[in-house]
XYZ file of C-alpha atoms in Angstrom:
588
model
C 0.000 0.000 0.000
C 3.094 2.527 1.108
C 4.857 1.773 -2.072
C 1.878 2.530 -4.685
C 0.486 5.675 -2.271
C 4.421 6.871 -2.917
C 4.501 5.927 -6.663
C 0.850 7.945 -7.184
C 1.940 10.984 -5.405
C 5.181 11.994 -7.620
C 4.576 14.570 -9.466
C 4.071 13.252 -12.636
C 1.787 10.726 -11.885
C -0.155 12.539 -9.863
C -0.803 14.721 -12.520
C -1.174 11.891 -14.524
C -4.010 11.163 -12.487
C -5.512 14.009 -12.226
C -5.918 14.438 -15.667
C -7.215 10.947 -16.195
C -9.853 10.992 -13.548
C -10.821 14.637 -14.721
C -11.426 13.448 -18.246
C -13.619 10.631 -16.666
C -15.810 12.474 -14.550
C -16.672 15.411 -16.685
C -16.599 12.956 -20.100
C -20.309 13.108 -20.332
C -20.047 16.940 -20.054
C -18.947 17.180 -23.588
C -21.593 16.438 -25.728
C -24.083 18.635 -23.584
C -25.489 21.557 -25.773
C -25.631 25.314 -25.255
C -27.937 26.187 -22.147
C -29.242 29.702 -21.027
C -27.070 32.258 -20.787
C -24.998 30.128 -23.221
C -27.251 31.718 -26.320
C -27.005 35.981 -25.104
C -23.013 35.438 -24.468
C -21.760 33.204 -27.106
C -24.652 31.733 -29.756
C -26.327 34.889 -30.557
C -23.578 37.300 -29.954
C -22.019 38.011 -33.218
C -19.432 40.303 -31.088
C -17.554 37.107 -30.353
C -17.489 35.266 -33.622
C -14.850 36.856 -35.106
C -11.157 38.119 -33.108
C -11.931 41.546 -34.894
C -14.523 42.599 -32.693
C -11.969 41.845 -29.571
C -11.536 45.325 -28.862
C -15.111 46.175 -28.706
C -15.536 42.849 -26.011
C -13.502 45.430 -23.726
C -15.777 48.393 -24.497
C -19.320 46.514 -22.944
C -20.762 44.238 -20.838
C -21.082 40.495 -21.961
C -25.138 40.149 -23.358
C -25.588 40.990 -26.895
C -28.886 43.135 -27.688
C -29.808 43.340 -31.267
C -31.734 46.264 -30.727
C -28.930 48.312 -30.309
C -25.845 46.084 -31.686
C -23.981 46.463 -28.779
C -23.398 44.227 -25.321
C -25.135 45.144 -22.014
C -25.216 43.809 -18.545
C -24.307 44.628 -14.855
C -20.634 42.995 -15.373
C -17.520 43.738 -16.958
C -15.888 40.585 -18.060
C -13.616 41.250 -21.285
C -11.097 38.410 -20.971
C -13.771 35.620 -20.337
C -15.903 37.288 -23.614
C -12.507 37.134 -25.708
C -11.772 33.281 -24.656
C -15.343 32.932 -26.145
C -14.397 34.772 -29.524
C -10.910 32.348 -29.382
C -13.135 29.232 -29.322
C -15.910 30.340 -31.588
C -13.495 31.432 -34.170
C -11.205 28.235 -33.951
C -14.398 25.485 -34.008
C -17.653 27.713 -34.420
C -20.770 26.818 -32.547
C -20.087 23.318 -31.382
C -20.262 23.057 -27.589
C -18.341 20.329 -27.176
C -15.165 22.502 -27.696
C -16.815 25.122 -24.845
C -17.474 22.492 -22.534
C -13.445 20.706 -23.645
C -12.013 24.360 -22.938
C -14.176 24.452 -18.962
C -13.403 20.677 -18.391
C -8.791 21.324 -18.866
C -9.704 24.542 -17.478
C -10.909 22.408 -14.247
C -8.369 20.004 -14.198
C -5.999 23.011 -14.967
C -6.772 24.663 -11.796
C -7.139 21.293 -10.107
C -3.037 20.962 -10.918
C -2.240 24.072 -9.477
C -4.165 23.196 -6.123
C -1.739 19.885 -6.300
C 1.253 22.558 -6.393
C -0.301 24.790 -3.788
C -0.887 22.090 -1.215
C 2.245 20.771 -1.611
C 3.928 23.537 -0.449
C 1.991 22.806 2.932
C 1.785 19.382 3.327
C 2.452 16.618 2.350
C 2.791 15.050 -0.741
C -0.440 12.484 -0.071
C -2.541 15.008 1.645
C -1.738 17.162 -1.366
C -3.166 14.984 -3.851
C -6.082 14.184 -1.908
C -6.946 17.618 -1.771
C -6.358 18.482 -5.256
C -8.968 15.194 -6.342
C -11.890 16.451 -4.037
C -11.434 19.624 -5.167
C -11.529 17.920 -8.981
C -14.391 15.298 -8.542
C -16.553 17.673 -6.148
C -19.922 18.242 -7.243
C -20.201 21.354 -6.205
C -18.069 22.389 -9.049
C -20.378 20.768 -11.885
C -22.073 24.064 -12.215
C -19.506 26.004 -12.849
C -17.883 23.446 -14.724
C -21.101 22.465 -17.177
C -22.602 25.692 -17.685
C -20.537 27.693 -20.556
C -21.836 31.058 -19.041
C -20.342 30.563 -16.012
C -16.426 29.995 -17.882
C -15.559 33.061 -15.879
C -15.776 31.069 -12.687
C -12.958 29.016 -13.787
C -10.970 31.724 -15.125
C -10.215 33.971 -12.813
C -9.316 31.422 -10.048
C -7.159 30.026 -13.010
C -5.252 33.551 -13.310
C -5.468 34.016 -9.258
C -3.978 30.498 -8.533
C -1.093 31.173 -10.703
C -0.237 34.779 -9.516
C -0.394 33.079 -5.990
C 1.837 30.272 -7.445
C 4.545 32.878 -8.372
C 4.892 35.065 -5.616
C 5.128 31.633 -3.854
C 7.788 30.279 -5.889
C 9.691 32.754 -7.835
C 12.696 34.680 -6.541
C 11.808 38.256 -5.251
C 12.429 40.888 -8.493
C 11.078 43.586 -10.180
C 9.649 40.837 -12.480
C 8.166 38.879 -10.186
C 5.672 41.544 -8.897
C 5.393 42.741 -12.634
C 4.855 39.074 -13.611
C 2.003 38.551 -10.388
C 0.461 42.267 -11.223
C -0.189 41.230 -15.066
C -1.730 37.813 -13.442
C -4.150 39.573 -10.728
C -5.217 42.119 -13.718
C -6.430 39.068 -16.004
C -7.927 37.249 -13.565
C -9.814 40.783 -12.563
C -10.910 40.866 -16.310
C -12.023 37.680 -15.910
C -14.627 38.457 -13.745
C -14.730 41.073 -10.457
C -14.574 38.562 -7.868
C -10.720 37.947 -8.787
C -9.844 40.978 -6.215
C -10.375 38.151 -3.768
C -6.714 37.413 -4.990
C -5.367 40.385 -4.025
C -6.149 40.053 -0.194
C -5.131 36.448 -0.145
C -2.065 37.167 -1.996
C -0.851 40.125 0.489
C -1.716 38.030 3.293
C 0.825 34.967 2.306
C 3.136 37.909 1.944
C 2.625 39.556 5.294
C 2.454 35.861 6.848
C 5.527 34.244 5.530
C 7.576 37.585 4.082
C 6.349 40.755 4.729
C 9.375 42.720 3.984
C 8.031 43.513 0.079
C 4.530 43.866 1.357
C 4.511 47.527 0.418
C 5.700 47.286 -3.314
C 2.854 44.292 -3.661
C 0.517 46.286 -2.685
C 1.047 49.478 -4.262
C 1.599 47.489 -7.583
C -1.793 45.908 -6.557
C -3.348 49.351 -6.062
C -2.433 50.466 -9.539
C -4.140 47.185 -11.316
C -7.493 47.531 -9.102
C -7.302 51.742 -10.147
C -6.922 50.241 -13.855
C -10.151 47.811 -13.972
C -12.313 50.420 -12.147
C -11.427 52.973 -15.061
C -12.045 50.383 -17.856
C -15.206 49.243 -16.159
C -16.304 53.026 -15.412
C -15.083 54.245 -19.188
C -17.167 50.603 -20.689
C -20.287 50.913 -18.415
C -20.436 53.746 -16.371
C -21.070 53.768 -12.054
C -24.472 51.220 -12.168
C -24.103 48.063 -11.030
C -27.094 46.036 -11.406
C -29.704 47.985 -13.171
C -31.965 45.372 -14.302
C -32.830 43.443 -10.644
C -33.848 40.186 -11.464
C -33.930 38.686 -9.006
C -36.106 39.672 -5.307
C -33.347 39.157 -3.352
C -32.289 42.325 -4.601
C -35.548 44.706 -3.465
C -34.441 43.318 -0.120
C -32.953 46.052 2.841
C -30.043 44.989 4.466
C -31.100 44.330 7.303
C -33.356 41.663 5.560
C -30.530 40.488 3.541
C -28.830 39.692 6.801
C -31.342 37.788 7.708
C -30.161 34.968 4.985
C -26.781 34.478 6.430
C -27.210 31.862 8.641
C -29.170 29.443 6.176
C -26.620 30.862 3.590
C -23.415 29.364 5.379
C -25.200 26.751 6.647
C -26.604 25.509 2.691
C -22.684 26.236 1.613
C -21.278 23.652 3.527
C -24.397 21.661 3.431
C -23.860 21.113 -0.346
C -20.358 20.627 0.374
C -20.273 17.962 3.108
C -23.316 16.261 1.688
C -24.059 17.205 -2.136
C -27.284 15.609 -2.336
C -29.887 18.030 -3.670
C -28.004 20.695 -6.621
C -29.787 23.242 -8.398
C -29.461 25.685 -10.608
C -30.718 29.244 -10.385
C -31.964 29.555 -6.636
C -33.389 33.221 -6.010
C -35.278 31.826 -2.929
C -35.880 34.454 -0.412
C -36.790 34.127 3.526
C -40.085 35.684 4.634
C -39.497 35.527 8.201
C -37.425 34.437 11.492
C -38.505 30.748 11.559
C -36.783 27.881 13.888
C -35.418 26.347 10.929
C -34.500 28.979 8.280
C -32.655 31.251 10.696
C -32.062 30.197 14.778
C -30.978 26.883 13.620
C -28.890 27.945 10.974
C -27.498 30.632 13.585
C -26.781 28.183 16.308
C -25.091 25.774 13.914
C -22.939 28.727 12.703
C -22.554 29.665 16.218
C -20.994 26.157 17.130
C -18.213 25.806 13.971
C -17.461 29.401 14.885
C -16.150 28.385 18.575
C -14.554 24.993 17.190
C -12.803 27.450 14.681
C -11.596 29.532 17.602
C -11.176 26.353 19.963
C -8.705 24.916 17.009
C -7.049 27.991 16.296
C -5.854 28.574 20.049
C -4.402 25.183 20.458
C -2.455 25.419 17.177
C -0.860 28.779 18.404
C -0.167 26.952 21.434
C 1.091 23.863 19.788
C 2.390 25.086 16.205
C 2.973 28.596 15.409
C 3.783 27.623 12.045
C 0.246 25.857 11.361
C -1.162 28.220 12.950
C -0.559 30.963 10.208
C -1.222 28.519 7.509
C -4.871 28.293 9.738
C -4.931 31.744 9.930
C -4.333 32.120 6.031
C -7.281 29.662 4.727
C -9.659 30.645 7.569
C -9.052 34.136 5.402
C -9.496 32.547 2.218
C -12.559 31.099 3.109
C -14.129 34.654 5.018
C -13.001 36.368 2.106
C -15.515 34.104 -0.471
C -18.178 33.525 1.420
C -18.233 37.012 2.295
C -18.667 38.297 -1.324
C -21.816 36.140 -1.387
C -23.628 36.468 1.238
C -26.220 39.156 0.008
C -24.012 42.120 2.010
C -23.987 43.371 -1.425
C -27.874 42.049 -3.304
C -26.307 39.742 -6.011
C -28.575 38.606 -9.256
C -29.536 35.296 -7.748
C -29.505 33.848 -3.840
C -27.616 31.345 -3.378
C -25.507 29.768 -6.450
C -22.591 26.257 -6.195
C -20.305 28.015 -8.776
C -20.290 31.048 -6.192
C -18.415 28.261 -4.039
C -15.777 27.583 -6.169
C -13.429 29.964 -4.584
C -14.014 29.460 -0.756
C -14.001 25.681 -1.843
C -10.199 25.758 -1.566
C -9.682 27.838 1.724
C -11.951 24.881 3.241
C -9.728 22.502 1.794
C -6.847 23.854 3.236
C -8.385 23.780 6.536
C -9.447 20.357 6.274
C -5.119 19.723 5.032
C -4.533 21.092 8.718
C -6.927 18.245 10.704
C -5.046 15.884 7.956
C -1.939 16.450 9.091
C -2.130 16.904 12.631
C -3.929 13.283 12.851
C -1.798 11.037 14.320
C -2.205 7.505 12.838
C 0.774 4.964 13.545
C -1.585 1.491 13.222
C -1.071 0.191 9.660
C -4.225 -1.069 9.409
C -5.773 2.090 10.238
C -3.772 3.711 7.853
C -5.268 1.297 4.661
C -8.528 1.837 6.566
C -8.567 6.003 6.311
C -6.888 5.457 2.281
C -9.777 2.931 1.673
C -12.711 5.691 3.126
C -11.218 8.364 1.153
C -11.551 6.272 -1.819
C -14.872 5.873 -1.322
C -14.854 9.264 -1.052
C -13.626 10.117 -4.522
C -15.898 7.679 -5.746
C -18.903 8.385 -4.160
C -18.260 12.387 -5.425
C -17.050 11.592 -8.622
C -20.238 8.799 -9.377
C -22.764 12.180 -8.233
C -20.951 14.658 -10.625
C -21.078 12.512 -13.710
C -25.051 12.152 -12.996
C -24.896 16.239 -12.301
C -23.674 16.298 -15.504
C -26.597 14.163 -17.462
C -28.752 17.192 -16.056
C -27.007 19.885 -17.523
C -27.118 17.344 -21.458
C -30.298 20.524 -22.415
C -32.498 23.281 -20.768
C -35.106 21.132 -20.592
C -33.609 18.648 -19.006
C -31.648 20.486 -16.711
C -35.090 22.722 -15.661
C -37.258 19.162 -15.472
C -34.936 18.067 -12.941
C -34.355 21.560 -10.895
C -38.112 22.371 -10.855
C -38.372 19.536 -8.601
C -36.269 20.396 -5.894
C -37.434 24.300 -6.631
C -41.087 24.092 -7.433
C -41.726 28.195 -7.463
C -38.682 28.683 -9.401
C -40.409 31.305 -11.738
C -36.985 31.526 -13.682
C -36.940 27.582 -14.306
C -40.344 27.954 -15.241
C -39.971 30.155 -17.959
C -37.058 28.915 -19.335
C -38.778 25.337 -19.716
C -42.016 26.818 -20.912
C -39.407 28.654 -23.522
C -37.708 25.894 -24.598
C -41.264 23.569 -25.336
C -42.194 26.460 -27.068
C -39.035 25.969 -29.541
C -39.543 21.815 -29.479
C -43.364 23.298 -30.660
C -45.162 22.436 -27.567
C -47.362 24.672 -27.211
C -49.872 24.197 -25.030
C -47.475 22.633 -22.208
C -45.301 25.627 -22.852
C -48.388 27.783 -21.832
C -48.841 26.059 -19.157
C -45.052 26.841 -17.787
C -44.798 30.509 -19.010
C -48.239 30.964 -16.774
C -46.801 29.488 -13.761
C -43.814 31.593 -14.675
C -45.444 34.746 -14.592
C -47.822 33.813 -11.943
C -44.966 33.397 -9.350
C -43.280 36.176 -10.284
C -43.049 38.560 -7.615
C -44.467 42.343 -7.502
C -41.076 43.944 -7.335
C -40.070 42.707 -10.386
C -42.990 43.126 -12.228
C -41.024 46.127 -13.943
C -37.793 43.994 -14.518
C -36.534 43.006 -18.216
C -36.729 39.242 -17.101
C -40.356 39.670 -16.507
C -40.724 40.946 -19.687
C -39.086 38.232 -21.676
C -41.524 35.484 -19.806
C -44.346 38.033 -21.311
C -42.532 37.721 -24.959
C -42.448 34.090 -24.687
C -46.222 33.836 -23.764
C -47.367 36.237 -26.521
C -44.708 34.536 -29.342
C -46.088 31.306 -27.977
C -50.003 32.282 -29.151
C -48.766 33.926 -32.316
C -47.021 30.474 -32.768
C -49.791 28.163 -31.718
C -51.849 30.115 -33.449
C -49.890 29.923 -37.048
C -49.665 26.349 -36.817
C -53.164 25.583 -36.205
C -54.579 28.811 -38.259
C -56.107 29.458 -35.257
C -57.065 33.437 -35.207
C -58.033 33.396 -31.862
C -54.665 32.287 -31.350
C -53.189 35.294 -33.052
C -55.219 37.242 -31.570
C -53.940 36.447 -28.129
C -50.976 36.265 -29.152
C -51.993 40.374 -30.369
C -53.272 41.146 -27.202
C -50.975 40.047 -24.987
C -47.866 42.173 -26.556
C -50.178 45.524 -25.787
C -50.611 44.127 -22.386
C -46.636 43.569 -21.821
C -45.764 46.925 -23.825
C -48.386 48.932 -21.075
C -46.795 47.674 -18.113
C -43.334 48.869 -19.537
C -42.313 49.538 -22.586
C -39.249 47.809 -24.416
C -38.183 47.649 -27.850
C -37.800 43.589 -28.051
C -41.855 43.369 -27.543
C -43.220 46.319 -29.626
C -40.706 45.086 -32.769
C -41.968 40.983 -32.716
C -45.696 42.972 -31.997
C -45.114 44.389 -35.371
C -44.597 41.289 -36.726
C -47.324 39.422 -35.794
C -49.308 43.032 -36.787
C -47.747 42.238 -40.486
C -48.571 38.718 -40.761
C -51.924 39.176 -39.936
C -51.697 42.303 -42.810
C -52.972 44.950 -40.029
C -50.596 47.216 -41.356
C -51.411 50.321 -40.093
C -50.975 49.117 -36.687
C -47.916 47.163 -37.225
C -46.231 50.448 -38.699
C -47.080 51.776 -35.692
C -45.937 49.813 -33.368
C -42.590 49.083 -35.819
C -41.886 53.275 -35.903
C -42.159 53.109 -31.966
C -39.264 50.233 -32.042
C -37.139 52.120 -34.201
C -37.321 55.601 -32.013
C -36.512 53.620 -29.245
C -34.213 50.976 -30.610
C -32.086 53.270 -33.377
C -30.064 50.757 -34.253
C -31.615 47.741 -34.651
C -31.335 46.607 -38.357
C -34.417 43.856 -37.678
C -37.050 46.463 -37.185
C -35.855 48.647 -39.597
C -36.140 45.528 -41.958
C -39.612 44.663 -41.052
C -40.803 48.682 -41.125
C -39.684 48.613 -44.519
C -41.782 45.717 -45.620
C -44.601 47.565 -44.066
C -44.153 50.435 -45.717
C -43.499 48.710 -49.131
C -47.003 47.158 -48.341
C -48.337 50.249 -47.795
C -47.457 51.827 -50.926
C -45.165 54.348 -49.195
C -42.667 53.892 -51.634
C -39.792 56.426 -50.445
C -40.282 55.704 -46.769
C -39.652 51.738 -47.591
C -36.455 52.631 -49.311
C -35.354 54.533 -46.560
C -36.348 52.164 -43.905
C -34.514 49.436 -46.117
C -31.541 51.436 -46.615
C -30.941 51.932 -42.753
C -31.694 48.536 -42.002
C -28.450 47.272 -44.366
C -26.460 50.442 -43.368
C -26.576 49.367 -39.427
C -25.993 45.171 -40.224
C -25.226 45.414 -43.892
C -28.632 42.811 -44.330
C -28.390 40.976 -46.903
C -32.371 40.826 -47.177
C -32.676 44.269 -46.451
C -30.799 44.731 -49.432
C -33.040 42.256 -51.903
C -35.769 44.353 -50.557
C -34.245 47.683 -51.673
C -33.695 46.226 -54.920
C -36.701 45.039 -55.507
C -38.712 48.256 -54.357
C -36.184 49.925 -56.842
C -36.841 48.015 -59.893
C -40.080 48.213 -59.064
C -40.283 51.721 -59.011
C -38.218 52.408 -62.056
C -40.413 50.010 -63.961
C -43.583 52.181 -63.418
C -41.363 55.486 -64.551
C -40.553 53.713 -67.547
C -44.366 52.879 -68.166
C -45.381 56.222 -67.960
């Protein structure tokens, strides 16, 4: 047993293994398709199919909106939109090669957790850390869902400016080296600033004497992402709340601590129930969502303090190293606990980062076990096996739920019920398998459970879209006009509860297939006041005009319309309208 435990943790076959056993557990995550998100960030966003547009990936957010050819959202995530427009332009729109890129990405980061615990303990307690932190399935979110790459890559950057200041020899390279690091992994996505605390604390902990040049160099890259962010989307942060969570006050947001910790290491000890998209919210103090919670909290708390005292009695040195992960782990969970309202409640990718700082802490208990009985020793080796197993059998069936939306939302919905999110998503993606009437029945619930303070939201507005495109659709297939005529009705309703450019511009569609012109020009004008530069409705206004006989105001609408997207049908319709036109000059 001592002599193939040895063999497996050298460095190359431990790698070797890593590798292997990543490939294996995530294998079935390759031939999943696009889900959510997946479409506004990488299928329908034309920004990232080409390396041109890399320079404009640095000027917005990370959604593409047609309606104004030009990427919105609350975040500023540049480097994780450009690995996007590296993929897409290498292999297209074939997941597999997403999901390939997340799964090394993984197994990438896994590799430098081996290197990182190493440094700490031993080589077999290294390892073992490194493989629960592969095989875990609280990862498989952030791992399967292509949206979420940036929760791979900025612990990726992070992990390897930590691994140099570690490592390398002090020089003015060295910081340059870690300062270029901790500025991609910020691009990657905010939450990389994490890195910069942990990093100055190894510093102060181990060798404080260039603490001062770190963290002036750090000052300068944190300056340098708030200007790009600030110059690419201004001072909001989260303008379209989508989630309730986010109407909350504080003092109601502090409220979900306790079950928030407590449902962290809940999934982590014991990964039973995992779902995506939780924007639960607690209505009130009650024995079980809060003074439970608390007094569990309450009790790791004093074990944490009970553990640290003995190891400053016992081992100064461990007792920094406790010090240091007890940090790391404050430091994530503290970004995601609701101190600041975040788009969702509670999310498994979101543990990712604190993942490792519990790790480390649970390296500590490893090492200071004492265990001199051979047998005991196989024993322990043979649990944590099982272990690995056990983890690694529950990701691989993780990842079967992620293979489509539907799939993935059939399974959530029934741990989540009044997920009004899930709910719409499924009822949207019947819709598109051209199930109609049990996509109505979704997009209802959907809207039903949506709550008052969002009634105003974007997102609530989409679930209306999907209704009203689902009648229009119903409604075409069956030449149903009542149908349409839902379908007609219940755009006006969406458009008077708040106006947006997306509803009004697929209104004036269904308006022109039904040949009520006047009010589909209407409705189409409105759309292009609003939405400038949106090529589609300047399309479709121009084949209501042409069918209006307005002959100049066509061409004009057709003109802008190829101008903004150079449309290729835009221009057949110009053409057309043109020849026409000359033709009846030449008759006369």
């Amino acid at each position: 047993m001592k002599h193939y435990l040895h063999l497996l943790t050298q460095t190359t076959y431990a790698i070797t293994l890593i590798v292997v056993l990543g490939l294996l557990v995530y294998g079935n995550a390759l031939f999943n398709n696009f889900i959510g998100d997946d479409f506004g960030q990488v299928v329908n966003n034309p920004l990232v199919h080409s390396l041109s547009n890399i320079p404009s990936l640095f000027a917005g957010s990370t959604f593409y909106d047609d309606t104004g050819a030009f990427l919105h959202g609350n975040y500023y995530r540049p480097l994780m939109s450009t690995m996007y427009a590296v993929i897409y332009t290498l292999f297209g729109p074939t997941p597999f090669f997403f999901h390939l890129f997340q799964v090394a990405l993984h197994i990438t980061n896994s590799i430098l957790l081996l290197f990182l615990f190493r440094k700490f303990f031993n080589k077999p307690i290294g390892l073992g850390l490194s493989l629960l932190f592969l095989v875990h399935p609280v990862n498989s979110e952030a791992v399967n869902s292509i949206s979420a790459l940036q929760d791979l890559l900025f612990p990726f950057f992070g992990l390897l400016a930590l691994q140099v200041t570690i490592v390398a020899k002090d020089s003015w390279k060295k910081v340059g080296g870690v300062s270029v690091l901790l500025l991609c992994s910020l691009l990657s996505k905010e939450t990389g600033i994490l890195f910069i605390p942990v990093i100055l604390l190894s510093i102060f902990l181990y060798d404080r004497r260039k603490i001062f040049l770190y963290s002036l160099s750090f000052l300068v890259i944190a300056l340098l992402c708030v200007i790009l962010r600030m110059s690419a989307l201004g001072l909001t942060i989260n303008t379209d709340q989508i989630a309730p969570i986010m109407y909350l006050s504080l003092e109601q947001r502090l409220m979900h601590i306790p079950l928030l910790l407590v449902s962290y290491f809940n999934v982590f000890f014991f990964p039973k129930d995992l779902a995506y998209l939780q924007i639960w919210v607690l209505q009130d103090f009650t024995l079980y969502n809060f003074y439970l919670p608390l007094l569990m909290i309450g009790c790791f708390v004093l074990l944490l303090i009970a553990g640290g005292y003995r190891l400053s009695k016992k081992a100064r040195r461990d007792f920094h190293l406790y010090v240091f992960f007890i940090s790391w782990i404050v430091l994530g969970l503290a970004l995601h606990l609701q101190l600041i309202p975040l788009d969702m409640t509670f999310s498994e990718r979101w543990f990712y980062f604190p993942e490792i700082g519990l790790l480390g802490l649970l390296g500590i208990v490893a090492k200071h076990i004492q265990v001199t009985s051979e047998g005991l020793q196989k024993l322990l080796v043979i649990i944590f096996i099982g272990i690995v197993i056990v983890f690694s059998l529950r990701t691989m069936w993780r990842n079967t739920n992620w293979y489509d939306l539907q799939t993935l939302a059939t399974h959530d919905l029934r741990i989540r019920p009044d997920n009004y999110i899930f709910h719409g998503k499924l009822g949207n993606q019947l819709e598109k398998n051209g199930r109609y009437d049990e996509a109505e029945v979704h997009l209802k619930k959907s809207l039903a459970l949506y709550p008052p303070s969002l009634h105003h939201s974007n997102s609530y507005l989409y679930r209306w879209n999907d209704l009203c495109v689902n009648y229009a659709l119903r409604g075409q297939k069956n030449k149903n006009d009542e149908d349409l005529e839902k379908s007609v009705q219940c755009f006006k309703n969406a458009l008077e509860k708040k106006f947006y450019p997306g509803l009004s511009l697929k209104l004036g569609k269904v308006l022109l297939n039904q040949n009520k012109l006047d009010e589909a020009e209407y409705y189409l004008e409105l759309t292009t006041k609003h939405a400038s530069r949106s090529a589609d409705a300047f399309y479709v206004l121009a084949e209501v005009k042409y069918k209006l006989k307005k002959t100049e105001e066509a061409l004009e609408a057709a003109k802008k319309s190829y101008t903004i997207k150079k449309n290729v049908q835009a221009a057949r319709l110009y053409k057309q309208i043109m020849e026409e036109k000359d033709g009846k000059q030449i008759s006369h």
